[in-house]
Amino acid sequence: METDRRDDAAGRGALRAEEDREAEDPTGEPAGAEAGGGAEAGGDGAAADVSAGNGAGADHGDADGDANRGAEVTEGPVTGPADPAAGGRKDLPARPGSDLLPSPDGGPPVPLAPGWQRPQPGPDPGPYGPKPYLPGPYAWVPPPGPRNGSGIAALILGVIGAVLSFTLLLSPLAVILGGLAIGFGIVTLRRVRRGEARNRGSGLSGIWLGGVAAVVGIGMSILLVVLAVDLFAPVSPETDSAVEAGETIAYDDGLEVTLHAEPTPGGYLDVWVRVENRTGELATLANSEVTAYPIGSDGGNLEQESGHGLPLTLADDRVAVATYRFVLDEGPGEVEFEVSPGGPYEYAYWWKDLDGRTDERPA
C-alpha cells in the first residue's frame, strides 16, 4: 500500500514539473542549445565576440535562473553534469531526510503528500515482501501433570469394600467395590509403567484391599443366602385338614398354633390365636393373618371389626396371643378360619359350629 501511494505522489509531482517546464520555455528548446549558438557566433569574428559575450552572459543568466528555479523546487542541489541523452541536464535523487521523493521516471523529485511520513528503514522483507504476523489458532497449553486419580480411587474403594465385607447384609456391595478397586489398581500400575502416574503404592494397596473385600464379601454373601433361604423357606403344618376350634396344629419346625372362637352378643365373633414357640430358636412371625368366612355361603369373608395381630418375632419357649373380632351376618351355622402365623409359615385351617353341634366336620 505504501508503494502505491509513493508511485501516485511521484506521478503527480512529475506532471506538475512538466507543466512548469513548458510554461517557462514555450519553444521547448533546452538551455544548452542557446549556449551552443553563442559559442558558434564567437568563432566568426570580433563583432561576433561582442555578441557572443552578450549572448554568453544572457545564457549564463538564463542558466542561473534555471538553477534558481530548480533550487526553489528542490530546495537543494538536485542537478548534476550535463547528460546529452537527457537534454543537457541530469536529475539526482532527493537527499535523505528531505521532504521530497525521487521521481520514478527520472524527473525532478516529488514533494511528499500532506500527512504522509517517510518510511523508516527496516529489515529486508525478502523477495516476497513483509509477512504479516498471524496469531496461532490455539493458545499454549502446559503439559499435563501426573494422572494419579485411578490410584486414589483404587485405594478408597478398597478400604470401603474391605470394611463392608465383614457386614452380613452389605457383603454383596463389598464384592462389587472390591472388583472396582482391583480394576483401578491395575490401571494405575500401567500408567506408572508408562510414566504417566507416580502413585504406585496407592495402586498396589487398592489391589490388595480390593482382593480382601472380594473374597470375604463372597463368603459372607453365600452365608447371607443360606440364612435367607432357611429363614424364609416355607414351613408346612403337620396336617392340611381343618380341625375344630380349640385344637392345636404343630408345624414341622416345632411351632404350635391354637385357635379359639366364641360368638358374643351384638352379632360379633371373637377369635383368639395362641402361638407357642418350641422351635429352639427365634421364630419370625411377620405379617400374620387370620381370615374367617361362612361355610357354604357365597357372601365372602366376614368383616373384621378389630384386631391385634401377632408380634414380628417370638423368642424360644415364649407364647404370643392375637385377638380378632368379626361381624356375623344373619348367624351362619359354621365358620371356617384360615390362619397364617406369618413369616415362612403356611396356612393352617380351623372350623367352628355356631349352632351348638359338636360333630366333627369331615376333612
mmCIF file of C-alpha atoms in Angstrom, residues 89-287:
data_model
loop_
_atom_site.group_PDB
_atom_site.id
_atom_site.type_symbol
_atom_site.label_atom_id
_atom_site.label_comp_id
_atom_site.label_asym_id
_atom_site.label_seq_id
_atom_site.Cartn_x
_atom_site.Cartn_y
_atom_site.Cartn_z
ATOM 1 C CA ARG A 89 20.635 18.003 -17.516
ATOM 2 C CA LYS A 90 20.537 15.007 -15.179
ATOM 3 C CA ASP A 91 18.248 14.869 -12.134
ATOM 4 C CA LEU A 92 19.649 13.318 -8.999
ATOM 5 C CA PRO A 93 17.591 11.590 -6.267
ATOM 6 C CA ALA A 94 16.498 13.700 -3.327
ATOM 7 C CA ARG A 95 18.665 13.872 -0.263
ATOM 8 C CA PRO A 96 17.785 11.531 2.561
ATOM 9 C CA GLY A 97 15.744 13.234 5.262
ATOM 10 C CA SER A 98 14.214 15.851 2.944
ATOM 11 C CA ASP A 99 10.514 16.252 2.212
ATOM 12 C CA LEU A 100 10.923 15.086 -1.418
ATOM 13 C CA LEU A 101 10.802 11.683 -3.010
ATOM 14 C CA PRO A 102 12.709 10.655 -6.182
ATOM 15 C CA SER A 103 10.652 10.549 -9.363
ATOM 16 C CA PRO A 104 10.130 7.044 -10.762
ATOM 17 C CA ASP A 105 10.606 8.240 -14.378
ATOM 18 C CA GLY A 106 13.865 10.193 -13.864
ATOM 19 C CA GLY A 107 12.166 13.582 -13.431
ATOM 20 C CA PRO A 108 12.550 16.049 -10.606
ATOM 21 C CA PRO A 109 11.863 14.905 -7.059
ATOM 22 C CA VAL A 110 8.269 14.823 -5.921
ATOM 23 C CA PRO A 111 7.157 16.531 -2.682
ATOM 24 C CA LEU A 112 5.543 14.391 -0.023
ATOM 25 C CA ALA A 113 1.773 14.295 0.208
ATOM 26 C CA PRO A 114 0.213 16.106 3.207
ATOM 27 C CA GLY A 115 0.149 13.911 6.297
ATOM 28 C CA TRP A 116 2.424 11.271 4.767
ATOM 29 C CA GLN A 117 5.702 10.465 6.515
ATOM 30 C CA ARG A 118 8.773 8.911 5.061
ATOM 31 C CA PRO A 119 9.016 5.194 5.945
ATOM 32 C CA GLN A 120 11.800 4.295 8.282
ATOM 33 C CA PRO A 121 14.402 1.787 7.123
ATOM 34 C CA GLY A 122 13.818 -1.688 8.426
ATOM 35 C CA PRO A 123 14.959 -5.253 7.853
ATOM 36 C CA ASP A 124 14.970 -6.694 4.395
ATOM 37 C CA PRO A 125 11.460 -8.075 3.779
ATOM 38 C CA GLY A 126 12.807 -10.694 1.414
ATOM 39 C CA PRO A 127 11.843 -11.466 -2.145
ATOM 40 C CA TYR A 128 8.151 -11.909 -1.288
ATOM 41 C CA GLY A 129 7.614 -8.771 0.789
ATOM 42 C CA PRO A 130 6.881 -8.465 4.514
ATOM 43 C CA LYS A 131 4.985 -11.289 6.123
ATOM 44 C CA PRO A 132 2.246 -10.176 8.493
ATOM 45 C CA TYR A 133 2.091 -11.724 11.947
ATOM 46 C CA LEU A 134 -0.836 -14.065 12.344
ATOM 47 C CA PRO A 135 -1.647 -15.344 15.819
ATOM 48 C CA GLY A 136 -1.912 -19.095 16.208
ATOM 49 C CA PRO A 137 -5.364 -20.707 16.405
ATOM 50 C CA TYR A 138 -4.725 -22.228 19.826
ATOM 51 C CA ALA A 139 -3.171 -20.908 22.988
ATOM 52 C CA TRP A 140 -0.235 -22.621 24.586
ATOM 53 C CA VAL A 141 -1.275 -25.436 26.867
ATOM 54 C CA PRO A 142 1.104 -26.599 29.564
ATOM 55 C CA PRO A 143 1.973 -30.281 29.608
ATOM 56 C CA PRO A 144 -0.392 -32.416 31.710
ATOM 57 C CA GLY A 145 0.625 -33.450 35.185
ATOM 58 C CA PRO A 146 0.720 -36.976 36.584
ATOM 59 C CA ARG A 147 -2.550 -38.912 36.320
ATOM 60 C CA ASN A 148 -2.872 -40.195 39.882
ATOM 61 C CA GLY A 149 -6.673 -40.279 40.023
ATOM 62 C CA SER A 150 -7.009 -44.003 39.367
ATOM 63 C CA GLY A 151 -4.638 -44.866 42.220
ATOM 64 C CA ILE A 152 -6.575 -42.723 44.684
ATOM 65 C CA ALA A 153 -9.863 -44.264 43.545
ATOM 66 C CA ALA A 154 -8.444 -47.779 43.932
ATOM 67 C CA LEU A 155 -7.306 -47.057 47.496
ATOM 68 C CA ILE A 156 -10.634 -45.512 48.579
ATOM 69 C CA LEU A 157 -12.768 -48.254 47.032
ATOM 70 C CA GLY A 158 -10.537 -50.931 48.541
ATOM 71 C CA VAL A 159 -10.851 -49.511 52.056
ATOM 72 C CA ILE A 160 -14.636 -49.147 51.846
ATOM 73 C CA GLY A 161 -15.056 -52.614 50.328
ATOM 74 C CA ALA A 162 -12.874 -54.249 52.973
ATOM 75 C CA VAL A 163 -14.941 -52.670 55.768
ATOM 76 C CA LEU A 164 -18.294 -53.606 54.241
ATOM 77 C CA SER A 165 -17.205 -57.186 53.515
ATOM 78 C CA PHE A 166 -17.460 -58.078 57.219
ATOM 79 C CA THR A 167 -21.107 -56.982 57.401
ATOM 80 C CA LEU A 168 -23.658 -59.614 56.535
ATOM 81 C CA LEU A 169 -26.270 -57.512 54.793
ATOM 82 C CA LEU A 170 -23.820 -55.309 52.818
ATOM 83 C CA SER A 171 -21.429 -58.067 51.786
ATOM 84 C CA PRO A 172 -22.744 -58.175 48.169
ATOM 85 C CA LEU A 173 -21.894 -54.477 47.817
ATOM 86 C CA ALA A 174 -18.407 -55.166 49.171
ATOM 87 C CA VAL A 175 -17.824 -57.665 46.361
ATOM 88 C CA ILE A 176 -18.638 -55.007 43.754
ATOM 89 C CA LEU A 177 -16.410 -52.386 45.388
ATOM 90 C CA GLY A 178 -13.560 -54.866 45.680
ATOM 91 C CA GLY A 179 -13.732 -55.640 41.971
ATOM 92 C CA LEU A 180 -13.654 -51.939 41.100
ATOM 93 C CA ALA A 181 -10.663 -51.382 43.389
ATOM 94 C CA ILE A 182 -8.732 -54.161 41.661
ATOM 95 C CA GLY A 183 -9.537 -52.709 38.236
ATOM 96 C CA PHE A 184 -8.419 -49.180 39.154
ATOM 97 C CA GLY A 185 -5.267 -50.576 40.752
ATOM 98 C CA ILE A 186 -4.292 -52.381 37.550
ATOM 99 C CA VAL A 187 -4.868 -49.202 35.534
ATOM 100 C CA THR A 188 -2.631 -47.287 37.966
ATOM 101 C CA LEU A 189 0.236 -49.770 37.598
ATOM 102 C CA ARG A 190 0.070 -49.488 33.811
ATOM 103 C CA ARG A 191 0.198 -45.699 33.975
ATOM 104 C CA VAL A 192 3.172 -45.839 36.331
ATOM 105 C CA ARG A 193 4.966 -48.139 33.883
ATOM 106 C CA ARG A 194 4.365 -45.602 31.089
ATOM 107 C CA GLY A 195 5.457 -42.694 33.281
ATOM 108 C CA GLU A 196 2.002 -41.098 33.430
ATOM 109 C CA ALA A 197 1.435 -41.609 37.178
ATOM 110 C CA ARG A 198 3.555 -41.648 40.316
ATOM 111 C CA ASN A 199 1.413 -43.365 42.959
ATOM 112 C CA ARG A 200 2.370 -46.997 42.532
ATOM 113 C CA GLY A 201 1.830 -47.614 46.253
ATOM 114 C CA SER A 202 -1.793 -46.497 46.091
ATOM 115 C CA GLY A 203 -2.444 -48.814 43.165
ATOM 116 C CA LEU A 204 -0.943 -51.816 44.962
ATOM 117 C CA SER A 205 -2.859 -51.026 48.162
ATOM 118 C CA GLY A 206 -6.090 -50.800 46.201
ATOM 119 C CA ILE A 207 -5.456 -54.189 44.587
ATOM 120 C CA TRP A 208 -4.753 -55.898 47.907
ATOM 121 C CA LEU A 209 -7.677 -54.331 49.755
ATOM 122 C CA GLY A 210 -9.982 -54.998 46.808
ATOM 123 C CA GLY A 211 -8.957 -58.663 46.848
ATOM 124 C CA VAL A 212 -9.729 -58.952 50.555
ATOM 125 C CA ALA A 213 -13.083 -57.244 50.078
ATOM 126 C CA ALA A 214 -13.992 -59.514 47.176
ATOM 127 C CA VAL A 215 -13.019 -62.790 48.889
ATOM 128 C CA VAL A 216 -14.565 -62.014 52.274
ATOM 129 C CA GLY A 217 -17.606 -60.450 50.630
ATOM 130 C CA ILE A 218 -18.249 -63.560 48.552
ATOM 131 C CA GLY A 219 -18.113 -65.769 51.654
ATOM 132 C CA MET A 220 -20.437 -63.521 53.614
ATOM 133 C CA SER A 221 -22.819 -63.287 50.656
ATOM 134 C CA ILE A 222 -23.079 -67.072 50.492
ATOM 135 C CA LEU A 223 -23.850 -67.173 54.200
ATOM 136 C CA LEU A 224 -26.492 -64.493 53.748
ATOM 137 C CA VAL A 225 -28.191 -66.504 51.003
ATOM 138 C CA VAL A 226 -28.213 -69.649 53.151
ATOM 139 C CA LEU A 227 -29.714 -67.827 56.093
ATOM 140 C CA ALA A 228 -32.284 -66.142 53.882
ATOM 141 C CA VAL A 229 -33.363 -69.436 52.383
ATOM 142 C CA ASP A 230 -33.530 -71.045 55.788
ATOM 143 C CA LEU A 231 -35.345 -68.060 57.245
ATOM 144 C CA PHE A 232 -37.942 -67.634 54.530
ATOM 145 C CA ALA A 233 -38.303 -71.249 53.426
ATOM 146 C CA PRO A 234 -41.951 -72.269 53.721
ATOM 147 C CA VAL A 235 -42.798 -74.289 56.827
ATOM 148 C CA SER A 236 -45.842 -76.538 56.447
ATOM 149 C CA PRO A 237 -48.237 -77.654 59.182
ATOM 150 C CA GLU A 238 -48.365 -81.326 60.093
ATOM 151 C CA THR A 239 -51.896 -81.584 58.683
ATOM 152 C CA ASP A 240 -53.566 -79.995 55.705
ATOM 153 C CA SER A 241 -57.077 -80.730 57.006
ATOM 154 C CA ALA A 242 -59.203 -78.342 59.003
ATOM 155 C CA VAL A 243 -59.541 -79.099 62.704
ATOM 156 C CA GLU A 244 -62.151 -77.936 65.185
ATOM 157 C CA ALA A 245 -61.583 -74.694 67.014
ATOM 158 C CA GLY A 246 -59.746 -75.270 70.289
ATOM 159 C CA GLU A 247 -57.340 -77.868 68.882
ATOM 160 C CA THR A 248 -53.613 -77.280 68.289
ATOM 161 C CA ILE A 249 -51.774 -77.627 64.967
ATOM 162 C CA ALA A 250 -47.996 -78.102 65.093
ATOM 163 C CA TYR A 251 -45.632 -77.106 62.300
ATOM 164 C CA ASP A 252 -42.623 -79.038 61.074
ATOM 165 C CA ASP A 253 -40.127 -76.881 62.992
ATOM 166 C CA GLY A 254 -41.997 -77.205 66.327
ATOM 167 C CA LEU A 255 -44.170 -74.082 66.284
ATOM 168 C CA GLU A 256 -47.632 -74.750 67.807
ATOM 169 C CA VAL A 257 -50.781 -72.751 66.962
ATOM 170 C CA THR A 258 -54.170 -72.996 68.677
ATOM 171 C CA LEU A 259 -57.386 -71.169 67.653
ATOM 172 C CA HIS A 260 -60.410 -70.378 69.858
ATOM 173 C CA ALA A 261 -63.659 -68.757 68.603
ATOM 174 C CA GLU A 262 -66.802 -67.731 70.524
ATOM 175 C CA PRO A 263 -69.839 -65.705 69.399
ATOM 176 C CA THR A 264 -70.679 -62.685 71.555
ATOM 177 C CA PRO A 265 -73.862 -60.649 71.995
ATOM 178 C CA GLY A 266 -74.365 -57.978 69.410
ATOM 179 C CA GLY A 267 -73.647 -60.187 66.391
ATOM 180 C CA TYR A 268 -69.879 -60.494 66.797
ATOM 181 C CA LEU A 269 -67.462 -63.412 66.730
ATOM 182 C CA ASP A 270 -64.342 -63.162 68.909
ATOM 183 C CA VAL A 271 -61.294 -65.171 67.846
ATOM 184 C CA TRP A 272 -58.045 -65.865 69.784
ATOM 185 C CA VAL A 273 -54.921 -67.255 68.127
ATOM 186 C CA ARG A 274 -52.333 -68.611 70.547
ATOM 187 C CA VAL A 275 -48.782 -69.282 69.256
ATOM 188 C CA GLU A 276 -46.137 -71.087 71.297
ATOM 189 C CA ASN A 277 -42.552 -71.250 70.052
ATOM 190 C CA ARG A 278 -40.958 -74.678 70.551
ATOM 191 C CA THR A 279 -38.511 -74.447 67.641
ATOM 192 C CA GLY A 280 -35.425 -73.852 69.804
ATOM 193 C CA GLU A 281 -34.638 -70.542 68.054
ATOM 194 C CA LEU A 282 -36.157 -67.199 67.297
ATOM 195 C CA ALA A 283 -39.324 -67.519 65.224
ATOM 196 C CA THR A 284 -40.295 -64.912 62.624
ATOM 197 C CA LEU A 285 -43.997 -64.062 62.689
ATOM 198 C CA ALA A 286 -44.102 -61.010 60.477
ATOM 199 C CA ASN A 287 -47.313 -60.389 58.511
#
